[in-house]
XYZ file of C-alpha atoms in Angstrom:
426
model
C -42.635 14.226 7.680
C -41.348 17.024 9.851
C -42.242 20.572 8.893
C -38.634 21.668 8.373
C -37.841 18.757 6.027
C -41.089 19.266 4.096
C -40.356 22.954 3.564
C -36.685 22.333 2.628
C -37.715 19.783 -0.033
C -40.406 22.147 -1.340
C -37.885 24.969 -1.744
C -35.557 22.667 -3.688
C -38.200 21.941 -6.326
C -37.960 24.044 -9.451
C -40.449 26.807 -10.106
C -40.512 29.355 -12.850
C -39.359 32.177 -10.627
C -36.645 30.018 -9.022
C -35.069 28.478 -12.117
C -31.699 30.100 -11.465
C -31.682 28.931 -7.821
C -32.544 25.392 -8.920
C -29.789 25.407 -11.543
C -27.237 26.527 -8.964
C -28.487 23.819 -6.584
C -28.094 21.194 -9.336
C -24.585 22.472 -10.064
C -23.816 22.194 -6.330
C -24.967 18.566 -6.300
C -22.873 17.757 -9.382
C -19.845 19.601 -7.990
C -19.925 17.683 -4.706
C -20.544 14.429 -6.604
C -17.538 15.099 -8.847
C -15.321 15.866 -5.855
C -16.412 12.786 -3.915
C -16.028 10.556 -6.981
C -12.568 11.902 -7.787
C -11.457 11.549 -4.168
C -12.676 7.943 -3.886
C -10.952 6.992 -7.163
C -7.703 8.682 -6.088
C -7.697 6.952 -2.692
C -8.553 3.632 -4.363
C -5.560 4.132 -6.658
C -3.250 4.869 -3.712
C -4.601 1.899 -1.738
C -4.283 -0.353 -4.781
C -0.615 0.482 -5.256
C 0.087 0.047 -1.526
C -1.651 -3.327 -1.279
C -0.088 -4.538 -4.530
C 3.426 -3.614 -3.358
C 2.759 -5.065 0.110
C 1.542 -8.357 -1.368
C 4.619 -8.595 -3.602
C 6.983 -7.829 -0.732
C 5.418 -10.421 1.568
C 5.218 -12.880 -1.322
C 9.005 -12.925 -1.591
C 10.224 -12.029 1.902
C 9.346 -12.897 5.488
C 7.364 -10.766 7.911
C 9.887 -11.161 10.765
C 13.644 -11.876 10.800
C 15.625 -13.079 13.827
C 19.423 -12.587 13.940
C 22.295 -12.461 16.387
C 23.285 -9.002 17.538
C 26.949 -9.670 16.737
C 26.092 -11.057 13.282
C 27.584 -14.487 13.995
C 26.079 -17.619 12.381
C 23.144 -19.438 13.964
C 24.609 -22.917 14.352
C 22.063 -25.641 14.981
C 19.136 -23.352 14.160
C 16.694 -26.269 14.584
C 17.453 -26.247 18.320
C 16.770 -22.503 18.394
C 13.435 -23.031 16.649
C 12.559 -25.701 19.217
C 13.452 -23.278 22.020
C 11.226 -20.608 20.497
C 8.460 -23.189 20.095
C 5.076 -22.681 18.448
C 3.696 -19.172 18.683
C 0.162 -17.957 18.039
C -0.323 -16.388 14.593
C 3.092 -17.627 13.319
C 2.372 -19.648 10.174
C 5.879 -20.742 9.168
C 9.615 -20.424 9.694
C 12.696 -20.919 7.533
C 16.471 -20.423 7.776
C 18.315 -18.168 5.355
C 21.735 -16.727 4.621
C 22.067 -13.161 3.374
C 25.325 -11.919 1.929
C 26.594 -8.952 3.903
C 28.513 -7.660 0.872
C 27.310 -7.532 -2.736
C 28.608 -10.283 -4.983
C 29.753 -9.787 -8.555
C 28.040 -11.941 -11.178
C 29.836 -12.352 -14.515
C 28.344 -13.814 -17.686
C 30.539 -13.506 -20.753
C 31.521 -9.862 -21.074
C 28.707 -8.592 -18.829
C 28.764 -8.247 -15.060
C 26.258 -7.230 -12.418
C 26.344 -6.603 -8.667
C 23.900 -8.761 -6.702
C 22.861 -9.595 -3.176
C 22.952 -13.350 -2.602
C 20.312 -15.100 -0.508
C 20.672 -18.743 0.469
C 17.402 -20.576 1.120
C 16.197 -24.044 2.017
C 13.472 -24.566 -0.638
C 11.276 -26.910 1.405
C 11.171 -24.420 4.311
C 11.129 -21.252 2.193
C 7.770 -22.323 0.757
C 6.307 -22.046 4.281
C 6.949 -18.311 4.485
C 6.649 -17.056 0.891
C 5.379 -17.910 -2.561
C 8.685 -16.947 -4.165
C 8.950 -20.124 -6.250
C 5.595 -19.375 -7.897
C 7.229 -16.350 -9.559
C 9.528 -18.449 -11.768
C 8.934 -17.355 -15.375
C 11.501 -19.546 -17.133
C 13.685 -22.496 -16.218
C 13.120 -25.147 -13.554
C 11.159 -24.033 -10.451
C 12.775 -26.912 -8.533
C 16.318 -26.051 -9.629
C 17.511 -25.314 -6.079
C 16.437 -28.765 -4.919
C 19.317 -30.221 -6.976
C 22.254 -28.998 -4.907
C 24.826 -31.185 -6.615
C 24.465 -29.915 -10.166
C 27.313 -30.604 -12.625
C 30.278 -28.294 -12.504
C 32.701 -27.111 -9.907
C 33.785 -24.152 -7.856
C 37.047 -22.934 -6.524
C 38.042 -20.553 -3.788
C 41.222 -18.580 -3.341
C 43.003 -21.669 -1.998
C 42.137 -23.979 -4.877
C 39.624 -26.193 -3.079
C 36.941 -27.819 -5.209
C 33.458 -29.126 -4.497
C 30.086 -29.637 -6.183
C 28.364 -26.626 -7.674
C 24.654 -25.750 -7.741
C 22.160 -23.620 -9.570
C 21.392 -19.969 -9.054
C 18.067 -18.165 -9.553
C 18.218 -14.608 -10.901
C 15.579 -11.956 -11.554
C 14.382 -11.002 -15.012
C 15.951 -7.549 -14.847
C 19.291 -9.061 -13.814
C 19.026 -11.673 -16.576
C 18.564 -8.887 -19.121
C 21.531 -6.957 -17.773
C 23.744 -10.047 -17.930
C 22.295 -11.406 -21.151
C 21.807 -14.705 -19.314
C 19.128 -17.376 -19.613
C 18.489 -20.749 -17.927
C 21.382 -23.111 -18.545
C 24.050 -20.405 -18.852
C 27.080 -20.430 -16.574
C 27.719 -17.533 -14.195
C 30.906 -16.759 -12.329
C 30.058 -15.561 -8.831
C 32.718 -13.654 -6.905
C 32.226 -12.770 -3.252
C 34.624 -10.832 -0.987
C 35.318 -12.889 2.153
C 37.237 -11.770 5.223
C 39.851 -14.254 6.459
C 41.933 -14.242 9.622
C 45.666 -14.352 8.889
C 48.740 -14.087 11.141
C 48.926 -10.380 10.324
C 45.219 -9.732 10.909
C 42.066 -9.777 8.794
C 42.501 -9.887 5.035
C 40.008 -9.730 2.203
C 40.001 -12.479 -0.391
C 37.732 -13.271 -3.311
C 35.849 -16.552 -3.263
C 34.797 -17.639 -6.744
C 32.101 -20.123 -7.665
C 30.850 -21.267 -11.049
C 27.047 -21.567 -10.980
C 24.467 -22.479 -13.570
C 21.369 -20.311 -14.099
C 18.629 -22.697 -13.031
C 15.670 -20.356 -13.467
C 14.629 -16.742 -13.906
C 12.014 -15.178 -11.610
C 9.911 -12.031 -11.766
C 8.322 -10.767 -8.557
C 7.141 -7.435 -9.943
C 9.441 -5.503 -7.585
C 12.292 -3.927 -9.511
C 14.713 -3.952 -6.568
C 14.409 -7.714 -6.112
C 14.279 -8.563 -9.824
C 17.372 -6.467 -10.587
C 19.537 -6.900 -7.504
C 18.844 -10.237 -5.815
C 19.931 -13.799 -6.633
C 18.892 -16.989 -4.818
C 20.937 -20.118 -4.180
C 20.539 -23.199 -2.016
C 21.496 -22.599 1.618
C 24.286 -25.201 1.346
C 25.736 -23.342 -1.643
C 25.566 -20.102 0.342
C 27.454 -21.698 3.235
C 30.283 -22.688 0.914
C 30.229 -19.331 -0.802
C 30.429 -17.324 2.436
C 32.583 -19.877 4.289
C 30.041 -20.555 7.046
C 29.875 -23.632 9.317
C 27.874 -26.657 8.268
C 24.254 -26.639 9.396
C 24.287 -22.921 10.114
C 22.220 -19.927 9.018
C 22.482 -16.185 9.489
C 18.757 -15.411 9.719
C 15.625 -17.189 10.904
C 12.576 -16.018 8.999
C 9.001 -16.110 10.313
C 5.693 -15.508 8.559
C 2.369 -14.460 10.055
C -1.114 -13.832 8.765
C -1.697 -11.037 11.293
C 0.358 -8.244 9.758
C -1.184 -5.563 11.967
C 0.380 -7.184 15.066
C 3.734 -8.061 13.528
C 5.652 -5.925 16.046
C 4.002 -7.705 18.977
C 4.755 -11.126 17.451
C 8.381 -10.082 16.869
C 8.659 -9.141 20.565
C 7.421 -12.619 21.570
C 9.949 -14.299 19.259
C 12.813 -12.205 20.592
C 11.778 -12.885 24.202
C 11.740 -16.653 23.658
C 15.048 -16.642 21.776
C 16.796 -15.095 24.764
C 19.561 -12.521 25.011
C 21.918 -11.776 22.157
C 19.245 -11.661 19.446
C 17.315 -8.915 17.684
C 14.410 -8.888 15.238
C 13.429 -6.830 12.229
C 10.031 -6.740 10.517
C 8.875 -6.111 6.975
C 7.652 -2.716 8.169
C 11.162 -1.759 9.331
C 12.685 -2.872 6.028
C 10.212 -0.863 3.937
C 9.459 2.042 6.266
C 10.574 4.733 3.793
C 8.449 3.305 0.985
C 5.240 2.972 2.997
C 5.765 6.331 4.698
C 5.945 7.904 1.239
C 2.762 6.095 0.151
C 0.980 7.220 3.328
C 2.057 10.825 2.777
C 0.928 10.613 -0.845
C -2.519 9.433 0.267
C -2.853 12.357 2.690
C -1.789 14.855 0.019
C -4.283 13.355 -2.441
C -7.052 13.665 0.119
C -6.244 17.311 0.833
C -5.730 18.459 -2.770
C -8.670 16.667 -4.385
C -10.794 17.494 -1.337
C -10.579 21.120 -2.483
C -13.049 20.186 -5.241
C -15.646 19.461 -2.561
C -14.757 22.708 -0.801
C -15.238 24.716 -4.003
C -18.528 22.931 -4.692
C -19.724 23.893 -1.218
C -19.412 27.560 -2.198
C -22.241 26.926 -4.660
C -24.348 25.799 -1.696
C -23.680 29.137 -0.021
C -24.639 30.973 -3.218
C -27.841 28.995 -3.780
C -28.962 29.411 -0.155
C -28.279 33.154 -0.130
C -30.295 33.545 -3.333
C -33.057 31.395 -1.845
C -33.131 33.532 1.309
C -33.371 36.714 -0.771
C -36.157 35.207 -2.880
C -38.089 33.866 0.107
C -37.901 36.902 2.389
C -41.661 37.311 2.233
C -42.312 33.659 3.078
C -39.820 33.813 5.930
C -41.478 36.918 7.352
C -44.946 35.354 7.149
C -43.686 32.218 8.904
C -42.133 34.393 11.624
C -45.359 36.391 11.982
C -47.301 33.138 12.363
C -45.057 32.122 15.260
C -42.210 30.212 13.670
C -39.094 30.451 15.789
C -35.762 31.680 14.384
C -34.319 28.208 15.107
C -37.032 26.590 12.955
C -36.330 28.928 10.033
C -32.593 28.300 10.412
C -33.191 24.509 10.337
C -35.161 24.803 7.069
C -32.243 26.327 5.189
C -29.642 24.175 6.927
C -31.582 21.077 5.873
C -31.843 22.436 2.348
C -28.048 22.758 2.118
C -27.494 19.398 3.807
C -29.839 17.696 1.344
C -27.768 19.097 -1.509
C -24.605 17.786 0.163
C -26.095 14.363 0.942
C -27.491 13.906 -2.592
C -24.137 14.904 -4.089
C -22.220 12.639 -1.679
C -24.404 9.600 -2.422
C -24.186 10.180 -6.177
C -20.414 10.725 -6.054
C -19.906 7.713 -3.799
C -21.810 5.400 -6.149
C -19.967 6.742 -9.193
C -16.571 6.565 -7.458
C -16.980 2.996 -6.209
C -18.436 1.892 -9.544
C -15.682 3.539 -11.589
C -12.965 2.063 -9.339
C -14.454 -1.419 -9.714
C -14.649 -1.109 -13.501
C -11.083 0.230 -13.772
C -9.712 -2.576 -11.600
C -11.869 -5.476 -12.831
C -11.358 -4.823 -16.534
C -7.817 -3.426 -16.063
C -8.624 -0.440 -18.266
C -5.443 1.551 -17.514
C -2.588 -0.517 -18.923
C 1.096 -0.015 -18.133
C 4.322 -1.298 -19.607
C 5.440 -4.058 -17.193
C 9.105 -3.664 -18.120
C 8.981 -0.051 -16.917
C 6.426 -0.036 -14.095
C 6.746 -3.695 -12.972
C 2.952 -4.113 -13.078
C 0.766 -4.611 -16.171
C -2.105 -2.354 -15.081
C -3.070 0.266 -12.495
C -4.813 -1.384 -9.506
C -7.798 0.269 -7.784
C -8.817 -1.105 -4.365
C -11.685 0.636 -2.548
C -11.635 0.547 1.255
C -14.894 1.051 3.146
C -13.092 3.284 5.653
C -11.975 5.605 2.825
C -15.522 5.852 1.447
C -16.901 6.629 4.912
C -14.187 9.242 5.545
C -14.798 10.977 2.202
C -18.576 10.901 2.681
C -18.372 12.272 6.218
C -16.000 15.043 5.090
C -18.268 16.050 2.193
C -21.358 16.174 4.417
C -19.455 18.148 7.085
C -18.277 20.722 4.522
C -21.851 20.985 3.214
C -23.119 21.555 6.746
C -20.558 24.306 7.404
C -21.579 25.968 4.134
C -25.174 26.304 5.417
C -24.342 28.150 8.635
C -24.066 31.706 7.329
C -27.088 31.713 4.956
C -29.355 29.956 7.470
C -28.416 32.359 10.264
C -29.058 35.270 7.959
C -32.512 33.865 7.172
C -33.286 33.396 10.873
C -32.179 36.963 11.608
C -34.571 38.685 9.173
C -36.941 41.233 10.743
C -40.469 40.310 9.529
C -41.792 43.804 10.194
C -39.228 45.471 7.943
C -39.721 42.915 5.183
C -43.548 42.938 5.203
C -43.601 46.749 5.201
C -42.469 46.764 1.590
C -44.445 43.717 0.429
């Protein structure tokens, strides 16, 4: 064992004359441990919410969307998919139709605005696990396109009707349940001899199932129908779609994959990613994580002041020992290292203790779901805690760095003592 480490450990041990110094050192260790633990738990909470929301978003939507720049339908989308061809890291594709204007859903005396999405169930399952979120009704309701009933547009035409899937929040607002009939009204632009006119297309649909994704926006504002039903509802050509959806397992390179898709599709197309669609949300979560790190990190900073106090008291108590060491030939740098190591040991012990407690507490809180929430209010039944190794390393490195900075002044003061002046009064 090196001399500096041996002496630093010896000074940390309690003696009768140094009880107060040892108590302050113990408080410093506990203070740093508390700060590190609190910071790890807070970052685990922020990461847990982010990953939970991200999983729910990607469980119900695609990672990449391809559309025409002019918004026109993609007729013969299978040919476009063949032109794009297989791409590395793309795990699935599916056509979809999104309503450009909100529809009005009416059930009895209640009504609700909703965004309509038309999907092809067999292909939609390649890019999302949306159908696993059905909580009541028939999960395969959209497979039966020709359900009993009828629909009519502004010109009195009639055809077969189909089912509609609505979110739990929307079902509550409408007072609807599987089997109930909904009147769906969509504004559609039509070309007339005097120009474009707006007409209402009305369709009578049956509630086939109710889903719950855990995301309030989707559960309260979105409704799903078969893609053929959406074509009739929005008056689109047969065999067409408005969007081609792609899924990938490499979310970190989604922008690069989107560029490849757009390049293969040719001119006249543009892409959007799940990051673009949720940029505001994830920017807010990222900012929240930074603010948490800075505010709770102040606990570690305050605890480091105890290191300064304990080292200054140790230097005052050990002036005689320091002077004797200097008289025996110890260099100022050696004396400075002794007290720097003493402060660093306090910081390292506190960081290790806080890290173990923080990771352990986060695991217990997440595994046993100790903090419960009301799902109807917060959309999740419990608070998730997910610890990332990078967060633990960042917190630990920050705590040790702050501890090191706290040792600079006391250790330099110890190295600068004049042994002659001190020993004169011993």
